[in-house]
mmCIF file of C-alpha atoms in Angstrom:
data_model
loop_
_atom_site.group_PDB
_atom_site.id
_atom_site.type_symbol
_atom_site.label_atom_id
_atom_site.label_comp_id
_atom_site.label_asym_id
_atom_site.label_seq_id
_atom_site.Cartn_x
_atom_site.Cartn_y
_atom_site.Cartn_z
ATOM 1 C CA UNK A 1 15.017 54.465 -37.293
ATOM 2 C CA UNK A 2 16.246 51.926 -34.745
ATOM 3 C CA UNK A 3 17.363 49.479 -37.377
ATOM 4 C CA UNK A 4 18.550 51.925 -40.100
ATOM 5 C CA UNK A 5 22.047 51.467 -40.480
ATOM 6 C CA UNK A 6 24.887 50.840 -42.987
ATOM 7 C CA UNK A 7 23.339 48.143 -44.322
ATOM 8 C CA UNK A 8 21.025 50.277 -46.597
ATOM 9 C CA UNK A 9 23.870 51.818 -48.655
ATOM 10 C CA UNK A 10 23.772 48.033 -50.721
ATOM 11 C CA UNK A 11 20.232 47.956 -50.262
ATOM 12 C CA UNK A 12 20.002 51.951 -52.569
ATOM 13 C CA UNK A 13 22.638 50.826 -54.474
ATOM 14 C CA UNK A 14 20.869 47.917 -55.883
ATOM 15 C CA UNK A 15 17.339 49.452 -56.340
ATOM 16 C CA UNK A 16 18.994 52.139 -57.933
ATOM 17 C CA UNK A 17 21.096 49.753 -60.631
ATOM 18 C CA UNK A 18 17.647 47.673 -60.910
ATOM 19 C CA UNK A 19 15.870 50.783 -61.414
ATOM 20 C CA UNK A 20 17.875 51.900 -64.318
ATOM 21 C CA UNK A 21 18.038 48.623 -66.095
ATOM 22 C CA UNK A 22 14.373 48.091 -65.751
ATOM 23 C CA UNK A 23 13.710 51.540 -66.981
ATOM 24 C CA UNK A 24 15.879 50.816 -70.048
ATOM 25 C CA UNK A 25 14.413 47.893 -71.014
ATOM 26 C CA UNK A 26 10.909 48.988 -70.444
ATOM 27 C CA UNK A 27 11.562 51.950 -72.763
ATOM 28 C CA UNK A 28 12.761 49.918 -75.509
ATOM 29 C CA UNK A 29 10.349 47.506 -75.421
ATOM 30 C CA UNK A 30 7.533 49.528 -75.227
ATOM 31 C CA UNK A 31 7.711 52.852 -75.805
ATOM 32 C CA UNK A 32 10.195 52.818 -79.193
ATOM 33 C CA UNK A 33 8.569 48.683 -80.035
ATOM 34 C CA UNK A 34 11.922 47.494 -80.218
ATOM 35 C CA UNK A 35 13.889 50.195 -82.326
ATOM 36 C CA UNK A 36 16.684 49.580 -84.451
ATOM 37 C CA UNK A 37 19.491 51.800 -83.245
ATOM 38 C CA UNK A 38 22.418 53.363 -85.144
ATOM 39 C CA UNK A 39 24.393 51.964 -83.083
ATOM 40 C CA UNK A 40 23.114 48.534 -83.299
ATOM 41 C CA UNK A 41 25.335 46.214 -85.609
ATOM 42 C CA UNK A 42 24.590 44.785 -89.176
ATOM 43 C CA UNK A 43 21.435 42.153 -88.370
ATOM 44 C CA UNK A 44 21.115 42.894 -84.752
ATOM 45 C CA UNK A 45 17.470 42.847 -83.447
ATOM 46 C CA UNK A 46 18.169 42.895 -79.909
ATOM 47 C CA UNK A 47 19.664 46.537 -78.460
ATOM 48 C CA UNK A 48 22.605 45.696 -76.004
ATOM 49 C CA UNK A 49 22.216 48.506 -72.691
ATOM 50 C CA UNK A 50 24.561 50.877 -74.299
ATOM 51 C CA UNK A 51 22.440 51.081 -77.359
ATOM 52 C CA UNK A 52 19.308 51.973 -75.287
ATOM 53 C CA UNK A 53 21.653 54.071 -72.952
ATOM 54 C CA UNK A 54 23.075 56.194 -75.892
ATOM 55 C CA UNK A 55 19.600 57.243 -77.074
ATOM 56 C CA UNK A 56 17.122 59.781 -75.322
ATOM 57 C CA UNK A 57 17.745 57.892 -72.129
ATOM 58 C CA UNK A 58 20.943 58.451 -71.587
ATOM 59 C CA UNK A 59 20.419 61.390 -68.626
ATOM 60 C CA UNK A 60 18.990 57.949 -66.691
ATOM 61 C CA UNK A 61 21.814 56.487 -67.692
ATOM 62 C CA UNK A 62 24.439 58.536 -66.798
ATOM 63 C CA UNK A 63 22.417 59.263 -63.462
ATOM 64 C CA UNK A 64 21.991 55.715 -62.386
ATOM 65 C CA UNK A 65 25.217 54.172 -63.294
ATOM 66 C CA UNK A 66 26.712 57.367 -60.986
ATOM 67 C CA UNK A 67 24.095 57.068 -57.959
ATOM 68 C CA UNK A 68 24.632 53.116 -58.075
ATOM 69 C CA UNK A 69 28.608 53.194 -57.928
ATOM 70 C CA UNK A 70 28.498 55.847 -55.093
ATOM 71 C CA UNK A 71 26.497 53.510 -52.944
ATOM 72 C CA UNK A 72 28.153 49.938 -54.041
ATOM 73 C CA UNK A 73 31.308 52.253 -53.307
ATOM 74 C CA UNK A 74 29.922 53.625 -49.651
ATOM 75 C CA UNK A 75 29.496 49.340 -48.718
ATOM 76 C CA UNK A 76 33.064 48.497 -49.555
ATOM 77 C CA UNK A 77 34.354 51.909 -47.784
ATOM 78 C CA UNK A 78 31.789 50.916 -44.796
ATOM 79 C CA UNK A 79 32.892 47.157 -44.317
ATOM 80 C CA UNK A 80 36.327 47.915 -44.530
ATOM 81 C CA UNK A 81 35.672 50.727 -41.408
ATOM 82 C CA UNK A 82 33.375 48.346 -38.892
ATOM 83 C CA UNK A 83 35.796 45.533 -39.145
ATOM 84 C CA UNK A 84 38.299 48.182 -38.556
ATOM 85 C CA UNK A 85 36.327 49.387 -35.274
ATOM 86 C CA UNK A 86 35.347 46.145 -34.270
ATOM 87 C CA UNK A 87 31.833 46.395 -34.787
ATOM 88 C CA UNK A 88 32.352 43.641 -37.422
ATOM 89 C CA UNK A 89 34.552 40.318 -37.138
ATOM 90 C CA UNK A 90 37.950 42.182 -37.783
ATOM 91 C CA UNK A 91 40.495 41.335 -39.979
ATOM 92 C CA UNK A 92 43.189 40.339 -37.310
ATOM 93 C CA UNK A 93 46.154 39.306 -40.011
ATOM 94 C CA UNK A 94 48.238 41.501 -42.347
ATOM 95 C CA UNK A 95 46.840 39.282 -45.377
ATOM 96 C CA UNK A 96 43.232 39.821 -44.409
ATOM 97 C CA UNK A 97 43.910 43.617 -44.571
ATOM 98 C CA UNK A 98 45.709 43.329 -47.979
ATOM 99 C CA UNK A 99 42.768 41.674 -49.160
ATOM 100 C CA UNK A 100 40.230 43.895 -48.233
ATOM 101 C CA UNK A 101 42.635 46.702 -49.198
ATOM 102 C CA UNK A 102 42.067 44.700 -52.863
ATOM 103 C CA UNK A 103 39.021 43.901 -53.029
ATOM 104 C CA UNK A 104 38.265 47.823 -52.681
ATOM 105 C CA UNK A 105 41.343 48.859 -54.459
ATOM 106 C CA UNK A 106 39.898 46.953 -57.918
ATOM 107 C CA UNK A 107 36.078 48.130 -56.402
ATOM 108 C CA UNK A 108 37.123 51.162 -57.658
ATOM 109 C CA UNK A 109 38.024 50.483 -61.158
ATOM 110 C CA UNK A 110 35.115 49.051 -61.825
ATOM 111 C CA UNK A 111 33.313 52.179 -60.356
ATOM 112 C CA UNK A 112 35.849 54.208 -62.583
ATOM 113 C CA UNK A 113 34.578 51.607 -66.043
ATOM 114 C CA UNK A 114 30.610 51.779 -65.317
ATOM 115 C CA UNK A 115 30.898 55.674 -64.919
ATOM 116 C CA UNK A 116 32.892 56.598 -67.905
ATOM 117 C CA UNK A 117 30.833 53.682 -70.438
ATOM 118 C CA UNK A 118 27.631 55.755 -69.456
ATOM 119 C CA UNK A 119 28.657 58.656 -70.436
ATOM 120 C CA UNK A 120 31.406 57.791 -73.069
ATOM 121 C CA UNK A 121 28.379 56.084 -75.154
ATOM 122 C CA UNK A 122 28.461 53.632 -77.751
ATOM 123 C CA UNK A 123 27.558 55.660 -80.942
ATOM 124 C CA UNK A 124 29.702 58.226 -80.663
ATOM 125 C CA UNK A 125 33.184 56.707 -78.675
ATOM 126 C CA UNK A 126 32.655 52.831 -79.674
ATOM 127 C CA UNK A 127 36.102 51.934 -78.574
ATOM 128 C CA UNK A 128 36.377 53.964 -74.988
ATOM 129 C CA UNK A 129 32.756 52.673 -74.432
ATOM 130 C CA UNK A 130 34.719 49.046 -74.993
ATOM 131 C CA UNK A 131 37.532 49.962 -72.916
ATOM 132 C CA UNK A 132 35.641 51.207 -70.055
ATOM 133 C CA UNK A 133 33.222 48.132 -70.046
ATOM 134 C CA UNK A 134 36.119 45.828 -69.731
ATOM 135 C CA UNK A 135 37.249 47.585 -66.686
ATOM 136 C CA UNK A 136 33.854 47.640 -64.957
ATOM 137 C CA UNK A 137 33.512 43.503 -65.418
ATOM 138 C CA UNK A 138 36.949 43.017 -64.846
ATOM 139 C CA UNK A 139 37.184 45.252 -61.791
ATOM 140 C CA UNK A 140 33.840 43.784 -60.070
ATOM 141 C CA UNK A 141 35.188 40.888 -61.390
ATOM 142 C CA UNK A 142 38.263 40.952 -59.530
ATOM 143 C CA UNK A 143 37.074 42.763 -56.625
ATOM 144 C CA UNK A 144 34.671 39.829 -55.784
ATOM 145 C CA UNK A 145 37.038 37.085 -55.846
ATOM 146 C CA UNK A 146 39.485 39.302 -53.401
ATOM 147 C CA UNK A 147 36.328 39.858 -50.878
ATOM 148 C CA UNK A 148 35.633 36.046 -51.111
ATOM 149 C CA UNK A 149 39.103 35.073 -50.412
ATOM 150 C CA UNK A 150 38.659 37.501 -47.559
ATOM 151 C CA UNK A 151 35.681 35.888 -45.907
ATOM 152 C CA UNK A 152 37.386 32.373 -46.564
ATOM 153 C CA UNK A 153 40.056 33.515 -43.982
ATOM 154 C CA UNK A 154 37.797 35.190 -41.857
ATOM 155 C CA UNK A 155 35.275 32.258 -41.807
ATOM 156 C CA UNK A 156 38.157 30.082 -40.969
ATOM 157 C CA UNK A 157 38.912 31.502 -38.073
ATOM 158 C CA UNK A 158 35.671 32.416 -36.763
ATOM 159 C CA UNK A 159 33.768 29.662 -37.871
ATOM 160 C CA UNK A 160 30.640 30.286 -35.296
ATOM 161 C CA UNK A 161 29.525 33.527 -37.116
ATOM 162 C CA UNK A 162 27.308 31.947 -39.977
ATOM 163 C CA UNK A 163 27.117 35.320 -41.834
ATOM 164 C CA UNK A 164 30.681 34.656 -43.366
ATOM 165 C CA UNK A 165 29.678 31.495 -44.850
ATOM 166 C CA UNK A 166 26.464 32.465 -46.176
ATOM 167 C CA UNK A 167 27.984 35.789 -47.605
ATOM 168 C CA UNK A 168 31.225 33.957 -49.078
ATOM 169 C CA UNK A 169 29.383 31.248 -50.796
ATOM 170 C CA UNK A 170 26.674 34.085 -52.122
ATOM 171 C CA UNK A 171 29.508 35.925 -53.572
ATOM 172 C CA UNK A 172 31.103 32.992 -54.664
ATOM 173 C CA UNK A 173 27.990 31.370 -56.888
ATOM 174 C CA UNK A 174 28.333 35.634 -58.288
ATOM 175 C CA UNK A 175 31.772 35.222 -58.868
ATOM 176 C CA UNK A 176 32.038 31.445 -60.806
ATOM 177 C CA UNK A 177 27.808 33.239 -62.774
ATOM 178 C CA UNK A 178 29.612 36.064 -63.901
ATOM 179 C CA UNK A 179 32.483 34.623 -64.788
ATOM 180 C CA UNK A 180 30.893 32.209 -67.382
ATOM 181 C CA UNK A 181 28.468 34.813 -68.739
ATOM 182 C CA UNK A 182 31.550 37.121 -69.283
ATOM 183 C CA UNK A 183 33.050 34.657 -71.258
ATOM 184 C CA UNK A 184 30.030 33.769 -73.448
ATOM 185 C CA UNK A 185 29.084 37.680 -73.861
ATOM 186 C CA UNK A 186 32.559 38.626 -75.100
ATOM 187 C CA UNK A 187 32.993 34.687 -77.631
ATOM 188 C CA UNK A 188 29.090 35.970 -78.853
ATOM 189 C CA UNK A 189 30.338 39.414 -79.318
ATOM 190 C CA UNK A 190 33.229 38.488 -81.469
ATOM 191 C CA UNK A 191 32.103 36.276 -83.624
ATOM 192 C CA UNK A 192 29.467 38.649 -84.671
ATOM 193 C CA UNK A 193 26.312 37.049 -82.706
ATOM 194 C CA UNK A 194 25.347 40.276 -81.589
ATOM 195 C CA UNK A 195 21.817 39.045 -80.517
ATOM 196 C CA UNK A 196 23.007 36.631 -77.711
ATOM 197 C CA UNK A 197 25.630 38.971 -76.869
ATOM 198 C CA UNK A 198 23.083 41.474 -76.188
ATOM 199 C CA UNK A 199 20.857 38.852 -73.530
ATOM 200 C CA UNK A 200 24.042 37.696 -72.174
ATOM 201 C CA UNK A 201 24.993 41.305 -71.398
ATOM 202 C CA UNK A 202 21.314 41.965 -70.130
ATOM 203 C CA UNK A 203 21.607 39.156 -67.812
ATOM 204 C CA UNK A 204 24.977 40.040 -66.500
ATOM 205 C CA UNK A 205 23.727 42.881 -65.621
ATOM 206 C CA UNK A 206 20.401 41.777 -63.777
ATOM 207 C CA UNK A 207 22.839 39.574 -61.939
ATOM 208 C CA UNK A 208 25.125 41.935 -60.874
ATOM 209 C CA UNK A 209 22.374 43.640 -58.479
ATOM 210 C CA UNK A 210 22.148 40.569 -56.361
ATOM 211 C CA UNK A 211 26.167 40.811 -55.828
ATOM 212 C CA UNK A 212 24.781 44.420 -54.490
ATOM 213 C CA UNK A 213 22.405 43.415 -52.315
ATOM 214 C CA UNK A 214 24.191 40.774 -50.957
ATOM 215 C CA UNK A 215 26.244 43.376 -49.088
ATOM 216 C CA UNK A 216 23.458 43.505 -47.189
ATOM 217 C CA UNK A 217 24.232 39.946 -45.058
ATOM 218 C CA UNK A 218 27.858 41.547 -44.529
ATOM 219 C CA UNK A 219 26.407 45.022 -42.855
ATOM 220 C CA UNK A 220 23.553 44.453 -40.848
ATOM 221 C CA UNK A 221 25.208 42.964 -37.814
ATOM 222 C CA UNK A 222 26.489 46.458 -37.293
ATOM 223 C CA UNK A 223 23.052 46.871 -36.396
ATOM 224 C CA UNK A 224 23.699 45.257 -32.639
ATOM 225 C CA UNK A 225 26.682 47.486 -32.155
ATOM 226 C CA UNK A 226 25.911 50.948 -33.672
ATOM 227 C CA UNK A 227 26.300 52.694 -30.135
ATOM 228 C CA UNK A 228 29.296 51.109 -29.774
ATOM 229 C CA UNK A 229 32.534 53.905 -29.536
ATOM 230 C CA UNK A 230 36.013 52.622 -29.305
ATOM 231 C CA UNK A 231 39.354 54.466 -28.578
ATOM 232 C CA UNK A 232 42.090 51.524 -29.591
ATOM 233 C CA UNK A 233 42.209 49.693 -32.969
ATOM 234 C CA UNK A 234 44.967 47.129 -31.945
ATOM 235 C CA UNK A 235 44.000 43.430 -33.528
ATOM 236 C CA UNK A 236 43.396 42.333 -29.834
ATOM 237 C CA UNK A 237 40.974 44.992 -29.105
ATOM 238 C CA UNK A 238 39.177 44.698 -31.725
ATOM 239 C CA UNK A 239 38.557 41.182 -31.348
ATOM 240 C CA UNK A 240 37.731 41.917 -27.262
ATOM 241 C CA UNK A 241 34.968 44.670 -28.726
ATOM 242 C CA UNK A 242 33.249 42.537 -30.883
ATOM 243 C CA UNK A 243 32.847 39.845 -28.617
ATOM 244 C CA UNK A 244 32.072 41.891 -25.730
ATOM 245 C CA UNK A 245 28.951 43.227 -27.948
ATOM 246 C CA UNK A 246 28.181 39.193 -29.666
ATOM 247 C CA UNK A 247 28.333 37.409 -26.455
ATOM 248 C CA UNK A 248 26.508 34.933 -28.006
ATOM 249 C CA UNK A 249 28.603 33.864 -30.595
ATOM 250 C CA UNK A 250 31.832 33.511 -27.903
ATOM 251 C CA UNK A 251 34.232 30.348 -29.060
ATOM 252 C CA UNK A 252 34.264 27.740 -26.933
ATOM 253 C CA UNK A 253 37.609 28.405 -26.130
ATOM 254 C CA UNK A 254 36.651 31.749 -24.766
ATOM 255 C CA UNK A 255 33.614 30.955 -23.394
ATOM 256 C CA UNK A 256 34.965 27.964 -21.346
ATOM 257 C CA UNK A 257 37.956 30.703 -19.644
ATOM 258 C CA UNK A 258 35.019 33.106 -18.788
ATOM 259 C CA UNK A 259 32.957 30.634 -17.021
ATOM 260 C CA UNK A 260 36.463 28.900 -14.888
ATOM 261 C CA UNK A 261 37.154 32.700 -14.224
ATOM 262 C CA UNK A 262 33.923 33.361 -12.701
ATOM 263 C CA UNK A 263 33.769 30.265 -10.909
ATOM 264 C CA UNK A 264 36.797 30.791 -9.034
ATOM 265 C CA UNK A 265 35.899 34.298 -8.457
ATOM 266 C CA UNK A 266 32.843 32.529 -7.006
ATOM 267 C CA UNK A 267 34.829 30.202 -4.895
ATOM 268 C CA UNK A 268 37.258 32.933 -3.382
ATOM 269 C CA UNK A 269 34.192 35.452 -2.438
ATOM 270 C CA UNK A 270 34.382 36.040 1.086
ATOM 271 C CA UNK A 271 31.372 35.295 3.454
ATOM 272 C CA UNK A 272 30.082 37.110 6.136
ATOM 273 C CA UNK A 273 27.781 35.568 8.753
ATOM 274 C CA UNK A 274 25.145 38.685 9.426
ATOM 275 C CA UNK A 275 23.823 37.876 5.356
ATOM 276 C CA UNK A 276 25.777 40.771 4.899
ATOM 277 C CA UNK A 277 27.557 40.658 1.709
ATOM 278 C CA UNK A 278 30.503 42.908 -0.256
ATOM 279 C CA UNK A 279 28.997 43.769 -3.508
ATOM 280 C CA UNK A 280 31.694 42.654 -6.511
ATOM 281 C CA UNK A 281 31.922 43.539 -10.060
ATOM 282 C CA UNK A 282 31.653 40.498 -12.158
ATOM 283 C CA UNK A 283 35.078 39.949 -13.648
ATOM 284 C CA UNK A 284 34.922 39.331 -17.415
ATOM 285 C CA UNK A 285 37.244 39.018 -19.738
ATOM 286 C CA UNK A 286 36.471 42.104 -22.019
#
């Protein structure tokens, strides 16, 4: 259980949104051979999620769409918390706090549109399934792009910790994806091409699960610090408590005033001719 941590919120989320869409698909494919649903449009050969999620299915639905929200949810909340305790590189600047603030505030309308669409299904409330599906790609939507400005300040500033590259440009490539398959899904939907709508929707959502588990890369350093308990949440402090636990990943700034500190400690030790020696605490700067 050593390693068990935060991190697996993404990590349920993700199975669980994987889980549901595979179990959709599956069912459609083989166990009705590709029905025609009443809810499918005039020509339409390809079932769009909602179609498959308004039949018999729809319990798994409903229950997957909920169990993957509260999780995805749980990441954001949990993110937003270790940065705030220092357990995480913290957001140090009023507009790195408004951002995350965002990114979670929008987090949760797209939890609010992927909720509601499952159970406000497509053959029986067509246009509140519409509305509701525009606020879960537009809130993700959104959401990302506020997280990815985030990390772009963070990773700025702290350019040594890798993770905030690697996750930024992750959730940027999901971000610039999505963005063109939202466009294409609703120009195919429109103009009546219900069959590519339907893949491009499919594929959105297959693609959405990786923006899930990529939460993963942002929690697992929490890992190294998860019997770590702090009093204080100034911006200094926090910055002091997560180096004092990533040593490693000091600047060079930082690093270079630690070692001059301990060398003059060194210098000014006093010496006693016997071999006797006072025992000192090593002075640190955390």
């Amino acid at each position: 259980m050593r390693y068990i941590s935060y991190w697996a919120f993404p990590i349920i989320s993700g199975l669980m949104w994987l889980s549901t869409l595979l179990g959709l698909l599956i069912h459609w494919i083989v166990d009705t051979h590709r029905e025609i649903y009443a809810s499918m449009g005039n020509g339409q050969t390809i079932a769009y999620i909602s179609d498959v999620g308004a039949s018999n299915l729809k319990p798994l639905f409903v229950v997957g769409c909920i169990i993957t929200t509260i999780f995805l949810d749980l990441s954001f909340a949990a993110d937003r918390w270790l940065r705030h305790r220092g357990r995480l590189v913290p957001n140090t600047s009023t507009g790195e706090k408004v951002l995350s603030g965002l990114c979670i505030f929008f987090a949760l309308i797209g939890t609010i549109g992927l909720t509601f669409l499952s159970g406000f299904d497509t053959l029986r409330y067509p246009r509140l399934h519409d509305i509701f599906l525009l606020l879960f790609i537009a809130g993700y939507l959104l959401s990302a792009i506020f997280i990815c400005w985030e990390y772009q300040r963070l990773g700025k500033k702290n350019r040594q910790h890798r993770v905030l590259r690697i996750s930024f440009w992750v959730k940027l490539t999901f971000v610039i994806v999505e963005f063109i398959l939202a466009i294409g899904f609703i120009a195919t939907n429109f103009k009546g091409l219900y069959d590519k709508a339907a893949i491009l929707e499919w594929v959105i959502a297959f693609v959405f699960s990786f923006y899930v588990f990529s939460f993963c890369i942002d929690l697992w350093p929490a890992v190294a610090t998860r019997n770590n308990r702090f009093s204080t949440n100034s911006a200094r402090q926090m910055e002091e408590t997560y180096y004092a636990t990533h040593p490693s990943v000091l600047p060079d700034t930082a690093r270079d005033t630690q070692d001059s500190q301990r060398t003059l400690t060194d210098g000014h030790r006093p010496h006693h001719g016997n071999g006797h020696q006072k025992t000192r605490t090593e002075q640190r700067d955390f």
